[in-house]
Tab-separated table of C-alpha atoms in Angstrom:
chain	number	residue	atom	x	y	z
A	179	UNK	CA	80.044	96.559	118.815
A	180	UNK	CA	79.812	92.749	118.358
A	181	UNK	CA	80.009	91.180	114.662
A	182	UNK	CA	78.864	87.519	113.981
A	183	UNK	CA	78.951	85.132	111.187
A	184	UNK	CA	76.178	83.146	110.927
A	185	UNK	CA	76.231	79.523	109.410
A	186	UNK	CA	78.915	77.508	111.712
A	187	UNK	CA	78.789	80.422	114.263
A	188	UNK	CA	75.942	82.050	115.497
A	189	UNK	CA	73.603	79.794	114.324
A	190	UNK	CA	73.616	75.791	114.548
A	191	UNK	CA	74.406	73.312	112.109
A	192	UNK	CA	70.845	72.905	111.449
A	193	UNK	CA	70.729	77.295	111.083
A	194	UNK	CA	69.060	77.815	113.904
A	195	UNK	CA	68.920	80.507	116.573
A	196	UNK	CA	69.006	78.868	120.005
A	197	UNK	CA	66.559	80.171	122.937
A	198	UNK	CA	69.777	80.753	125.344
A	199	UNK	CA	71.799	82.614	122.641
A	200	UNK	CA	68.677	85.209	122.014
A	201	UNK	CA	68.610	85.808	125.731
A	202	UNK	CA	72.615	86.686	125.951
A	203	UNK	CA	72.371	88.815	122.287
A	204	UNK	CA	69.201	90.550	124.519
A	205	UNK	CA	71.298	91.228	127.367
A	206	UNK	CA	73.650	92.522	125.179
A	207	UNK	CA	71.693	94.500	123.302
A	208	UNK	CA	70.237	95.947	126.827
A	209	UNK	CA	73.212	97.276	127.950
A	210	UNK	CA	73.719	99.551	124.939
A	211	UNK	CA	76.152	97.038	122.683
A	212	UNK	CA	75.520	96.911	119.070
A	213	UNK	CA	75.117	93.676	117.461
A	214	UNK	CA	74.610	92.970	114.122
A	215	UNK	CA	75.585	89.367	111.200
A	216	UNK	CA	78.474	89.873	109.014
A	217	UNK	CA	77.581	87.217	106.607
A	218	UNK	CA	78.500	85.973	102.704
A	219	UNK	CA	74.991	85.775	102.710
A	220	UNK	CA	73.316	88.601	100.576
A	221	UNK	CA	70.506	90.588	101.998
A	222	UNK	CA	67.876	88.029	100.985
A	223	UNK	CA	69.668	85.600	102.670
A	224	UNK	CA	69.573	86.964	106.062
A	225	UNK	CA	66.874	84.860	108.092
A	226	UNK	CA	63.775	86.847	109.387
A	227	UNK	CA	64.931	86.237	113.018
A	228	UNK	CA	67.960	87.723	112.690
A	229	UNK	CA	67.104	90.960	110.424
A	230	UNK	CA	64.379	91.623	112.916
A	231	UNK	CA	66.112	90.738	116.072
A	232	UNK	CA	65.653	93.298	118.557
A	233	UNK	CA	68.697	95.774	118.608
A	234	UNK	CA	69.714	94.505	115.088
A	235	UNK	CA	69.981	97.801	113.573
A	236	UNK	CA	72.614	96.850	110.731
A	237	UNK	CA	73.766	93.918	108.693
A	238	UNK	CA	77.437	93.767	106.709
A	239	UNK	CA	76.590	91.738	104.122
A	240	UNK	CA	78.269	89.569	100.709
A	241	UNK	CA	81.617	89.676	102.886
A	242	UNK	CA	82.012	93.188	103.291
A	243	UNK	CA	80.240	94.388	99.899
A	244	UNK	CA	77.103	96.118	101.963
A	245	UNK	CA	76.481	97.696	104.667
A	246	UNK	CA	72.729	97.955	105.168
A	247	UNK	CA	70.322	99.425	107.737
A	248	UNK	CA	68.517	95.945	108.861
A	249	UNK	CA	65.303	97.866	109.478
A	250	UNK	CA	64.493	99.735	106.006
A	251	UNK	CA	67.380	97.077	103.941
A	252	UNK	CA	68.721	101.193	102.812
A	253	UNK	CA	72.161	100.343	101.878
A	254	UNK	CA	74.633	102.588	103.939
A	255	UNK	CA	77.844	101.720	101.916
A	256	UNK	CA	78.899	99.920	98.953
A	257	UNK	CA	82.006	98.611	97.362
A	258	UNK	CA	81.178	96.802	94.237
A	259	UNK	CA	83.240	94.637	91.704
A	260	UNK	CA	83.193	96.420	88.118
A	261	UNK	CA	81.493	94.002	85.592
A	262	UNK	CA	84.292	93.445	83.571
A	263	UNK	CA	86.737	91.290	86.397
A	264	UNK	CA	82.801	89.981	87.460
A	265	UNK	CA	82.544	88.828	83.449
A	266	UNK	CA	86.302	87.296	84.066
A	267	UNK	CA	85.134	85.237	86.745
A	268	UNK	CA	81.733	83.856	85.376
A	269	UNK	CA	83.746	82.802	82.002
A	270	UNK	CA	86.554	80.614	84.396
A	271	UNK	CA	82.928	79.404	86.879
A	272	UNK	CA	81.918	78.177	83.774
A	273	UNK	CA	84.800	76.044	82.429
A	274	UNK	CA	83.935	73.646	85.190
A	275	UNK	CA	81.095	71.889	86.716
A	276	UNK	CA	80.203	74.663	89.049
A	277	UNK	CA	76.429	76.648	90.374
A	278	UNK	CA	77.692	79.879	89.810
A	279	UNK	CA	75.509	82.873	91.069
A	280	UNK	CA	75.659	86.568	91.143
A	281	UNK	CA	75.010	88.943	93.397
A	282	UNK	CA	73.018	92.364	92.860
A	283	UNK	CA	71.891	94.884	95.599
A	284	UNK	CA	71.451	92.336	97.869
A	285	UNK	CA	69.906	89.212	95.690
A	286	UNK	CA	71.325	86.451	94.707
A	287	UNK	CA	70.670	84.847	91.171
A	288	UNK	CA	71.559	81.561	89.813
A	289	UNK	CA	70.449	79.052	86.945
A	290	UNK	CA	67.001	77.002	87.807
A	291	UNK	CA	68.794	74.038	86.624
A	292	UNK	CA	71.328	74.453	88.746
A	293	UNK	CA	69.270	74.693	91.707
A	294	UNK	CA	66.819	72.019	90.534
A	295	UNK	CA	70.146	69.973	90.603
A	296	UNK	CA	71.489	71.458	93.761
A	297	UNK	CA	71.990	68.138	95.833
A	298	UNK	CA	74.970	67.863	93.158
A	299	UNK	CA	76.834	70.579	94.755
A	300	UNK	CA	75.530	70.704	98.139
A	301	UNK	CA	74.839	68.008	100.687
A	302	UNK	CA	73.955	69.705	104.198
A	303	UNK	CA	69.719	69.480	103.992
A	304	UNK	CA	70.177	72.664	106.139
A	305	UNK	CA	72.426	74.394	103.575
A	306	UNK	CA	70.294	73.094	100.851
A	307	UNK	CA	67.349	74.816	102.304
A	308	UNK	CA	68.792	77.330	102.726
A	309	UNK	CA	69.867	78.247	99.247
A	310	UNK	CA	66.995	77.120	97.568
A	311	UNK	CA	65.179	79.728	100.175
A	312	UNK	CA	67.031	82.606	99.262
A	313	UNK	CA	68.265	82.747	95.616
A	314	UNK	CA	65.979	84.034	92.924
A	315	UNK	CA	65.956	81.012	89.954
A	316	UNK	CA	67.000	82.641	86.304
A	317	UNK	CA	67.065	80.948	83.174
A	318	UNK	CA	70.147	81.765	82.230
A	319	UNK	CA	72.764	83.626	84.476
A	320	UNK	CA	74.422	84.813	81.675
A	321	UNK	CA	71.885	86.833	79.492
A	322	UNK	CA	70.618	88.237	83.784
A	323	UNK	CA	74.412	89.209	83.630
A	324	UNK	CA	74.464	91.044	80.438
A	325	UNK	CA	71.379	92.010	80.948
A	326	UNK	CA	72.294	94.053	84.160
A	327	UNK	CA	75.911	95.275	82.829
A	328	UNK	CA	76.304	96.714	86.000
A	329	UNK	CA	78.710	96.087	89.315
A	330	UNK	CA	77.445	93.318	91.681
A	331	UNK	CA	77.911	92.387	94.980
A	332	UNK	CA	79.977	89.477	94.962
A	333	UNK	CA	80.643	86.903	92.372
A	334	UNK	CA	80.223	82.891	94.264
A	335	UNK	CA	80.695	79.256	92.617
A	336	UNK	CA	79.756	76.288	94.236
A	337	UNK	CA	81.840	73.321	92.401
A	338	UNK	CA	80.929	68.982	91.885
A	339	UNK	CA	84.375	68.857	92.114
A	340	UNK	CA	87.198	69.742	94.726
A	341	UNK	CA	90.222	69.257	92.188
A	342	UNK	CA	88.216	71.397	89.716
A	343	UNK	CA	88.140	74.095	92.331
A	344	UNK	CA	91.695	73.395	93.359
A	345	UNK	CA	92.433	75.003	89.672
A	346	UNK	CA	89.964	76.966	89.443
A	347	UNK	CA	90.877	79.611	92.529
A	348	UNK	CA	95.097	79.562	91.165
A	349	UNK	CA	92.752	81.175	88.204
A	350	UNK	CA	90.944	83.465	90.166
A	351	UNK	CA	93.836	84.329	92.317
A	352	UNK	CA	95.643	85.871	89.359
A	353	UNK	CA	92.957	88.096	88.830
A	354	UNK	CA	94.082	91.398	89.962
A	355	UNK	CA	91.607	94.154	91.414
A	356	UNK	CA	89.656	90.941	93.488
A	357	UNK	CA	89.022	89.354	96.910
A	358	UNK	CA	89.244	85.816	97.046
A	359	UNK	CA	87.809	83.530	99.709
A	360	UNK	CA	85.049	81.395	100.495
A	361	UNK	CA	82.963	79.625	103.677
A	362	UNK	CA	82.163	76.011	102.167
A	363	UNK	CA	85.343	73.084	101.256
A	364	UNK	CA	83.955	73.333	97.728
A	365	UNK	CA	83.213	77.101	97.179
A	366	UNK	CA	84.378	80.042	95.666
A	367	UNK	CA	83.877	83.450	96.950
A	368	UNK	CA	84.855	86.762	94.734
A	369	UNK	CA	84.632	90.465	96.057
A	370	UNK	CA	85.756	93.779	94.692
A	371	UNK	CA	89.495	94.437	95.952
A	372	UNK	CA	89.689	95.164	99.299
A	373	UNK	CA	86.537	94.147	99.887
A	374	UNK	CA	86.038	91.748	103.667
A	375	UNK	CA	84.125	92.145	106.920
A	376	UNK	CA	86.815	93.527	109.092
A	377	UNK	CA	87.193	96.900	106.984
A	378	UNK	CA	82.962	96.584	106.816
A	379	UNK	CA	83.026	96.685	110.618
A	380	UNK	CA	85.469	99.227	111.372
A	381	UNK	CA	83.934	101.664	109.251
A	382	UNK	CA	80.568	101.242	110.770
A	383	UNK	CA	82.149	101.371	113.999
A	384	UNK	CA	83.782	104.855	112.996
A	385	UNK	CA	80.532	106.071	111.705
A	386	UNK	CA	78.720	104.879	114.740
A	387	UNK	CA	81.696	106.423	117.461
A	388	UNK	CA	82.969	102.730	118.083
A	389	UNK	CA	86.896	102.118	118.662
A	390	UNK	CA	88.359	99.025	117.193
A	391	UNK	CA	89.597	97.587	120.574
A	392	UNK	CA	85.475	98.010	121.175
A	393	UNK	CA	84.823	95.682	118.435
A	394	UNK	CA	84.347	91.653	119.046
A	395	UNK	CA	84.228	89.285	115.962
A	396	UNK	CA	83.339	85.920	116.010
A	397	UNK	CA	83.761	83.715	113.106
A	398	UNK	CA	84.725	80.185	111.618
A	399	UNK	CA	85.430	80.215	108.259
A	400	UNK	CA	87.948	81.235	105.622
A	401	UNK	CA	85.937	84.579	104.828
A	402	UNK	CA	86.075	85.407	108.794
A	403	UNK	CA	89.555	85.729	108.900
A	404	UNK	CA	90.449	89.103	108.252
A	405	UNK	CA	87.691	90.045	110.172
A	406	UNK	CA	88.970	88.755	113.524
A	407	UNK	CA	92.443	90.192	112.756
A	408	UNK	CA	91.109	93.359	111.885
A	409	UNK	CA	88.994	94.129	115.400
A	410	UNK	CA	89.622	94.062	118.848
A	411	UNK	CA	88.321	91.030	120.162
A	412	UNK	CA	88.364	88.652	117.122
A	413	UNK	CA	87.088	84.961	118.311
A	414	UNK	CA	86.968	81.710	116.805
A	415	UNK	CA	84.906	78.724	117.264
A	416	UNK	CA	86.117	75.656	118.516
A	417	UNK	CA	84.474	74.299	115.018
A	418	UNK	CA	86.878	77.006	112.682
A	419	UNK	CA	89.092	75.991	110.101
A	420	UNK	CA	92.662	76.042	111.247
A	421	UNK	CA	94.056	79.547	109.111
A	422	UNK	CA	91.001	81.571	111.527
A	423	UNK	CA	92.404	80.206	114.811
A	424	UNK	CA	95.540	81.128	114.107
A	425	UNK	CA	94.037	84.571	113.419
A	426	UNK	CA	91.929	85.253	115.831
A	427	UNK	CA	93.199	86.236	119.254
A	428	UNK	CA	90.666	84.439	121.255
A	429	UNK	CA	88.978	80.761	120.704
A	430	UNK	CA	85.481	80.123	122.041
A	431	UNK	CA	83.646	76.431	121.614
A	432	UNK	CA	81.899	75.311	118.917
A	433	UNK	CA	78.211	76.742	117.022
A	434	UNK	CA	76.690	73.791	118.241
A	435	UNK	CA	77.429	74.389	121.934
A	436	UNK	CA	76.271	78.416	121.475
A	437	UNK	CA	79.766	79.593	121.243
A	438	UNK	CA	78.725	82.699	120.671
A	439	UNK	CA	76.398	83.456	123.913
A	440	UNK	CA	79.548	81.290	125.755
A	441	UNK	CA	82.415	83.976	125.231
A	442	UNK	CA	79.972	87.345	125.315
A	443	UNK	CA	78.145	86.200	128.938
A	444	UNK	CA	81.925	84.915	130.515
A	445	UNK	CA	83.943	87.800	129.083
A	446	UNK	CA	82.164	90.496	127.658
A	447	UNK	CA	78.948	90.631	129.910
A	448	UNK	CA	80.474	89.467	133.491
């Protein structure tokens, strides 16, 4: 089984799936290998070309909070954050200049006002386009949270100020019963305790009769670190952050050099 992060890993900086990478993944599928995205994105944020890719039967979403069937979008496993923990996080994030998001049932929600001002929080055009096309804009995220009053997939915040992010991160780390990570330099992602992509891949592998040693995973960001440590073949991209490279057993070239395809061709399909 091969699990791959999307942003900064399988996809190029422009959020594209290259023709060559498609061909390599198709060959892996032809040889009986399970391939699937393992991402911090909610289900609604999966690109259609990935979710409907031939041979992609499952997806690990929201950093491992959900394992879903790609075609039916049915949830096979979920480990969600209790409302009281989410409430505490929402309050902390509200005290800073942030764009806050809450994920329910594989969909991300954010304030309309913040989304209209997204360039204040995100500068990369491809990331801006992804967020605007995958989130549901609502008038009041706090009111949405009160109305739902149920466990969440993930709480997420994008910070306009990195010093504020560091201060908030220290506060969030003191909250018991949560997993704290991030995929961007200016974000904080929080899940329920025990949630990570690696745990989800191992759980799915057990369901499918695939041993840990037969699972490979690719990643670049902080939310990939546990995944690369958990699986049998953890591969860091050349563009990965230092702690992810340290956690990985192997290295490949960057996402813009088709690093996932290069490693699969040389070491898995050879």
